[in-house]
Short mmCIF file of C-alpha atoms in Angstrom, two decimals:
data_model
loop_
_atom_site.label_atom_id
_atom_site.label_comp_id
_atom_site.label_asym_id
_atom_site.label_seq_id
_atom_site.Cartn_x
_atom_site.Cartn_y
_atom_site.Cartn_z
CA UNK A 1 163.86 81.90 127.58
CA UNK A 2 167.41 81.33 127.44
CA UNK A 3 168.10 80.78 124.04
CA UNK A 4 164.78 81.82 122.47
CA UNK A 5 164.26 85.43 123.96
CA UNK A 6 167.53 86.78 125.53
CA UNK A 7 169.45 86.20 122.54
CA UNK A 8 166.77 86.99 120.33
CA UNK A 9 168.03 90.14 118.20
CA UNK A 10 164.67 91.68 118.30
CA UNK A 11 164.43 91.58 121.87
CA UNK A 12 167.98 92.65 122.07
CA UNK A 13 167.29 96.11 120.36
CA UNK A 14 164.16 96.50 122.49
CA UNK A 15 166.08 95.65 125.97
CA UNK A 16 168.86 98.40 125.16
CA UNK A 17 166.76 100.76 126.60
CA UNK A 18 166.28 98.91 130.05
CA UNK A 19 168.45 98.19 132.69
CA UNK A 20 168.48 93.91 132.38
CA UNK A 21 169.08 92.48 135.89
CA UNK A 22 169.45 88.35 135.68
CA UNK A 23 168.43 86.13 138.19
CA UNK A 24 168.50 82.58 138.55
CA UNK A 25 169.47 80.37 141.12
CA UNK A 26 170.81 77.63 139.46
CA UNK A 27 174.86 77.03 138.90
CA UNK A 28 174.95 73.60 137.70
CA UNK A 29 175.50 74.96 133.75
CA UNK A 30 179.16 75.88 134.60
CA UNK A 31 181.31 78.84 134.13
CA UNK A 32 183.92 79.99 131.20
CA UNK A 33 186.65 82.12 131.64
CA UNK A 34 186.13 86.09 130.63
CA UNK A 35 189.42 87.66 130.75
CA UNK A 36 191.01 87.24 134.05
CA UNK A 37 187.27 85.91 135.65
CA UNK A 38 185.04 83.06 136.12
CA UNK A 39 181.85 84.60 134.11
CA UNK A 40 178.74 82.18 134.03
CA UNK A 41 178.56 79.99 131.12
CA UNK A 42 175.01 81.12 129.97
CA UNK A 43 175.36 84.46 130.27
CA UNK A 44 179.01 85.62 130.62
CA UNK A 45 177.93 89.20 131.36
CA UNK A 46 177.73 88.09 134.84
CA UNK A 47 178.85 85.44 137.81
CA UNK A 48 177.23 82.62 138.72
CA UNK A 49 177.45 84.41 142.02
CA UNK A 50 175.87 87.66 141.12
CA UNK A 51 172.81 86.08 139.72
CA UNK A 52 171.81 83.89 142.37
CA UNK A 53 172.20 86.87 144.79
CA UNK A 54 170.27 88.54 142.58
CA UNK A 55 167.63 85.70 142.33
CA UNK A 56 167.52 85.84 146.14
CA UNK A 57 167.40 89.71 146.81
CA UNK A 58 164.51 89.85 143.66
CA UNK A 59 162.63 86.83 144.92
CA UNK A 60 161.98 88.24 148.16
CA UNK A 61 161.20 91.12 147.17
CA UNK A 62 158.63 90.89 144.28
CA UNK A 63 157.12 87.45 145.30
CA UNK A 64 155.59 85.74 148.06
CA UNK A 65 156.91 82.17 148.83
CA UNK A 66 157.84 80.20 145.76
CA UNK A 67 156.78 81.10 142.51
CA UNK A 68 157.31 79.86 138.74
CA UNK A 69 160.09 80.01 136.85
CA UNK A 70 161.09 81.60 134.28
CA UNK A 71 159.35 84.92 135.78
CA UNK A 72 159.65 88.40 134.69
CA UNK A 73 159.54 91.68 136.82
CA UNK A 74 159.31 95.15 135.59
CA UNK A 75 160.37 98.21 137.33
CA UNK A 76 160.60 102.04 137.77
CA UNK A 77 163.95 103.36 137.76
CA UNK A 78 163.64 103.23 141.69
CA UNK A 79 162.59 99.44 142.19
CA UNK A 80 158.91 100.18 141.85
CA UNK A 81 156.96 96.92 140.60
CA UNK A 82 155.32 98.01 137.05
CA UNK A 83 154.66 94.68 136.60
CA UNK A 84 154.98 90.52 136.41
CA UNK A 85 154.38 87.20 134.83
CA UNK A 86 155.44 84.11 135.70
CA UNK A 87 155.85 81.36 133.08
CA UNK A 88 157.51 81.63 129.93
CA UNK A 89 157.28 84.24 127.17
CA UNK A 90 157.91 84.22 123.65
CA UNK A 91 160.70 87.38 122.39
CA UNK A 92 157.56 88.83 120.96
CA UNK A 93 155.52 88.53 124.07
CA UNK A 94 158.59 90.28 126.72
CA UNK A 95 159.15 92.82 124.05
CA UNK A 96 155.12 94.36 124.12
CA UNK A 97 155.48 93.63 127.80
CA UNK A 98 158.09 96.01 127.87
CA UNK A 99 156.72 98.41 125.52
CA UNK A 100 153.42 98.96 127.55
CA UNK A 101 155.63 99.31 130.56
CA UNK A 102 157.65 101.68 129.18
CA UNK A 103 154.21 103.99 128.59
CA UNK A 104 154.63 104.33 132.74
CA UNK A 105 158.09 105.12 133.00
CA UNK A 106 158.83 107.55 130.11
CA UNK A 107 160.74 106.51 127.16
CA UNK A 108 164.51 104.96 128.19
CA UNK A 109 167.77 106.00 126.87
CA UNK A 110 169.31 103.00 125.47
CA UNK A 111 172.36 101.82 126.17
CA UNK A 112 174.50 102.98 122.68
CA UNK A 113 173.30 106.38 123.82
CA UNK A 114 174.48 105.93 127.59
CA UNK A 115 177.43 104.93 126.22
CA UNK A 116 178.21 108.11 123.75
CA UNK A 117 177.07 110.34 126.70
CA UNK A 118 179.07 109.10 129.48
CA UNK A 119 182.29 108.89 126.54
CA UNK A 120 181.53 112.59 125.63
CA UNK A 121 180.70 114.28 128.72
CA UNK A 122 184.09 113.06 130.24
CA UNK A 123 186.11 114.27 126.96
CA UNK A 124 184.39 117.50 127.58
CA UNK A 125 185.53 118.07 130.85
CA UNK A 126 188.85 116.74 130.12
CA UNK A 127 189.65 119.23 127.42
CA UNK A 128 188.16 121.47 129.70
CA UNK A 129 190.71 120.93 132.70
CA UNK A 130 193.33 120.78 129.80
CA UNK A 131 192.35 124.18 128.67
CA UNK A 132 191.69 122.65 125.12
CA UNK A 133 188.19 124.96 124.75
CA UNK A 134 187.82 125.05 121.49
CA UNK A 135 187.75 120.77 121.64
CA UNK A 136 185.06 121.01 124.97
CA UNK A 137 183.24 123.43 122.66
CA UNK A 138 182.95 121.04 120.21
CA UNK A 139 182.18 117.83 122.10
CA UNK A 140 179.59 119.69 124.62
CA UNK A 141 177.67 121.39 121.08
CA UNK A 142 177.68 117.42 119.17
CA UNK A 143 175.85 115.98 122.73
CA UNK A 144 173.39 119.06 122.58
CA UNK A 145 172.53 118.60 118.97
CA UNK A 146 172.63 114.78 118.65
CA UNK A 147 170.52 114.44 121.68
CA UNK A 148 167.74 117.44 121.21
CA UNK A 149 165.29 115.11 120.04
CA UNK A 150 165.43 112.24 123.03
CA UNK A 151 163.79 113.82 126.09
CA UNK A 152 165.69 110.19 128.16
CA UNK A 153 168.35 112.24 127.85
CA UNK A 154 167.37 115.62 129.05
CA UNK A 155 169.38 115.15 132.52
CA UNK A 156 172.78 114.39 130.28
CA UNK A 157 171.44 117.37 127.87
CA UNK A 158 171.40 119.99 130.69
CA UNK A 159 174.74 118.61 132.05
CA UNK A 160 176.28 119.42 128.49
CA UNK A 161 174.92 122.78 128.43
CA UNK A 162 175.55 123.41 131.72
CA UNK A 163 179.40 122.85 130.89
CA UNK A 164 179.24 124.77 128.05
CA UNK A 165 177.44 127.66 129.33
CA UNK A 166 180.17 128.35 131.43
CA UNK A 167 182.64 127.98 129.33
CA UNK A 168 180.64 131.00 127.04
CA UNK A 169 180.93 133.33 129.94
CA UNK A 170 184.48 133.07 130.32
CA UNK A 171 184.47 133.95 126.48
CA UNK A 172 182.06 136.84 127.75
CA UNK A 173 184.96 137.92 129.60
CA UNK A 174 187.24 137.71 127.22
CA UNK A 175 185.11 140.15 124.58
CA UNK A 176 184.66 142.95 127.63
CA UNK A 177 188.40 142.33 128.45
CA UNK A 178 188.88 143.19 124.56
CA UNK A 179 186.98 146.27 124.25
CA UNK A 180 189.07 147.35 127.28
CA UNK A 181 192.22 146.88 125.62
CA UNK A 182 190.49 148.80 122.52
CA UNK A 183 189.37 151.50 124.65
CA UNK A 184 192.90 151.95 125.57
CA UNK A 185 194.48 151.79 122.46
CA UNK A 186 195.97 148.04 122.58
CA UNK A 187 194.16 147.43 119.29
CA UNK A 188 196.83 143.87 119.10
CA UNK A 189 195.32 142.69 122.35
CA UNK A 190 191.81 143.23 121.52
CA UNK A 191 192.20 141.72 117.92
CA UNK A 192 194.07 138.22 119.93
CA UNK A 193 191.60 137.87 122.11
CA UNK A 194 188.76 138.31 120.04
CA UNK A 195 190.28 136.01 117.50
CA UNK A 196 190.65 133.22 120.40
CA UNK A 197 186.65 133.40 120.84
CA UNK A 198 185.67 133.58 116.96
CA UNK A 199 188.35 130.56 116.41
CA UNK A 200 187.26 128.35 119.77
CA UNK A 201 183.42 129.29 119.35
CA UNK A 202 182.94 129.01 116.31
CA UNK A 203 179.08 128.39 115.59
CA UNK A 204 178.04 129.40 118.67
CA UNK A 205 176.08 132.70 119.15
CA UNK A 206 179.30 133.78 121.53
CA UNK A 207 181.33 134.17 118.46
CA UNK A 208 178.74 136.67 116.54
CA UNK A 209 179.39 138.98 119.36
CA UNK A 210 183.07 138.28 119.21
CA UNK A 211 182.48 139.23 115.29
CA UNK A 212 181.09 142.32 116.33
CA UNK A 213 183.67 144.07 118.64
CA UNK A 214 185.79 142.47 116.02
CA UNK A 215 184.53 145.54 113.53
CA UNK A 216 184.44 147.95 116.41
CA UNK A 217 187.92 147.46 116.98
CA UNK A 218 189.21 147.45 113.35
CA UNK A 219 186.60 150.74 112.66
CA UNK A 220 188.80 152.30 116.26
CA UNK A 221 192.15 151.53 114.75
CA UNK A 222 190.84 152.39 111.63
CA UNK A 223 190.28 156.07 113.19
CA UNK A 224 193.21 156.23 115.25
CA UNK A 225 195.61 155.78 112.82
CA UNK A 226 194.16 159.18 110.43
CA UNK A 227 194.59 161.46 113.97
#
């Protein structure tokens, strides 16, 4: 399975959205250098090292006494047996393994999507601690609207508009401190803050209301300046 199924592109594509763990106990196939490491020669993802642990810790735990090899296990995101064959597969065969366990655990987020939501999440709250809103804004709204069809990413989702939820109430504050300054006559306050939200916000429902006391406060200037 080797060469026919684990670098099959098909079964590629399908085993993005599954966390791959190999195992094998064997070593004699060598290593080749990765960088600054000894990566395994067949698969230099990982170390010789790493898979045979991994071939002992999975061994133990989803078989009794020796079994054939290749075998495949499939699990719940908690190490829940879904299910297992021993014995070669073809790439076709693994891949409708796969997709009737995936009909237990809920569909997967794949790894290109893992990727863009661990890349933007962490811009977000960078350009959040740098005070860069308008750029949060921005990266926080993409992950909400790119992602509102995959429910495999509904935790990542909620994180996004978590972060962005609070950064709307600090705009909140901004409006009510802006109608303040209006109420008291600093009509170039109110008009710079409110400009900050509509500018930062833009596209968000925040920035209608910003639009609003926008016109309040150019109708109140408006009025004071005929008394």
């Amino acid at each position: 399975m080797d060469s026919s199924v684990y670098a099959n592109k098909d079964f590629v594509a399908a085993s993005k959205r599954w966390v791959n763990v190999y195992c094998s106990k064997d070593s004699g196939h060598g290593t080749e250098k990765v960088g600054d490491r000894e990566m395994c020669k067949i698969h230099p993802g990982i170390t010789c090292e790493d898979h045979i642990s991994c071939n002992a810790s999975a061994g133990g735990k989803f078989f009794q006494g020796t079994f054939r090899a290749p075998a495949t296990v499939w699990c719940t995101p908690d190490g829940k047996e879904i299910g297992k064959q021993q014995g070669g597969m073809s790439a076709k065969q693994v891949i409708e393994k796969m997709a009737e366990a995936e009909k237990v655990v809920g569909p997967g987020l794949d790894s290109d999507s893992y990727v863009y939501l661990l890349e933007k999440l962490a811009a977000g709250e960078k350009a959040t601690a740098d005070g860069k809103v308008k750029e949060a804004v921005d990266l926080y709204a993409g992950i909400l609207k790119a992602m509102a069809k995959n429910p495999a990413a509904k935790s990542w989702t909620e994180k996004a508009q978590g972060a962005l939820d609070q950064l709307v109430e600090g705009a909140k504050g901004r409006i009510a401190d802006a109608v303040a300054a209006k109420d008291a006559g600093d009509f170039a306050k109110a008009k710079e803050l409110l400009k900050s939200v509509q500018t930062e916000f833009k596209g968000q429902p925040v920035a209608k209301d910003a639009d609003k006391a926008m016109a309040e406060v150019t109708a109140a200037e408006k009025a004071a300046g005929k008394k």
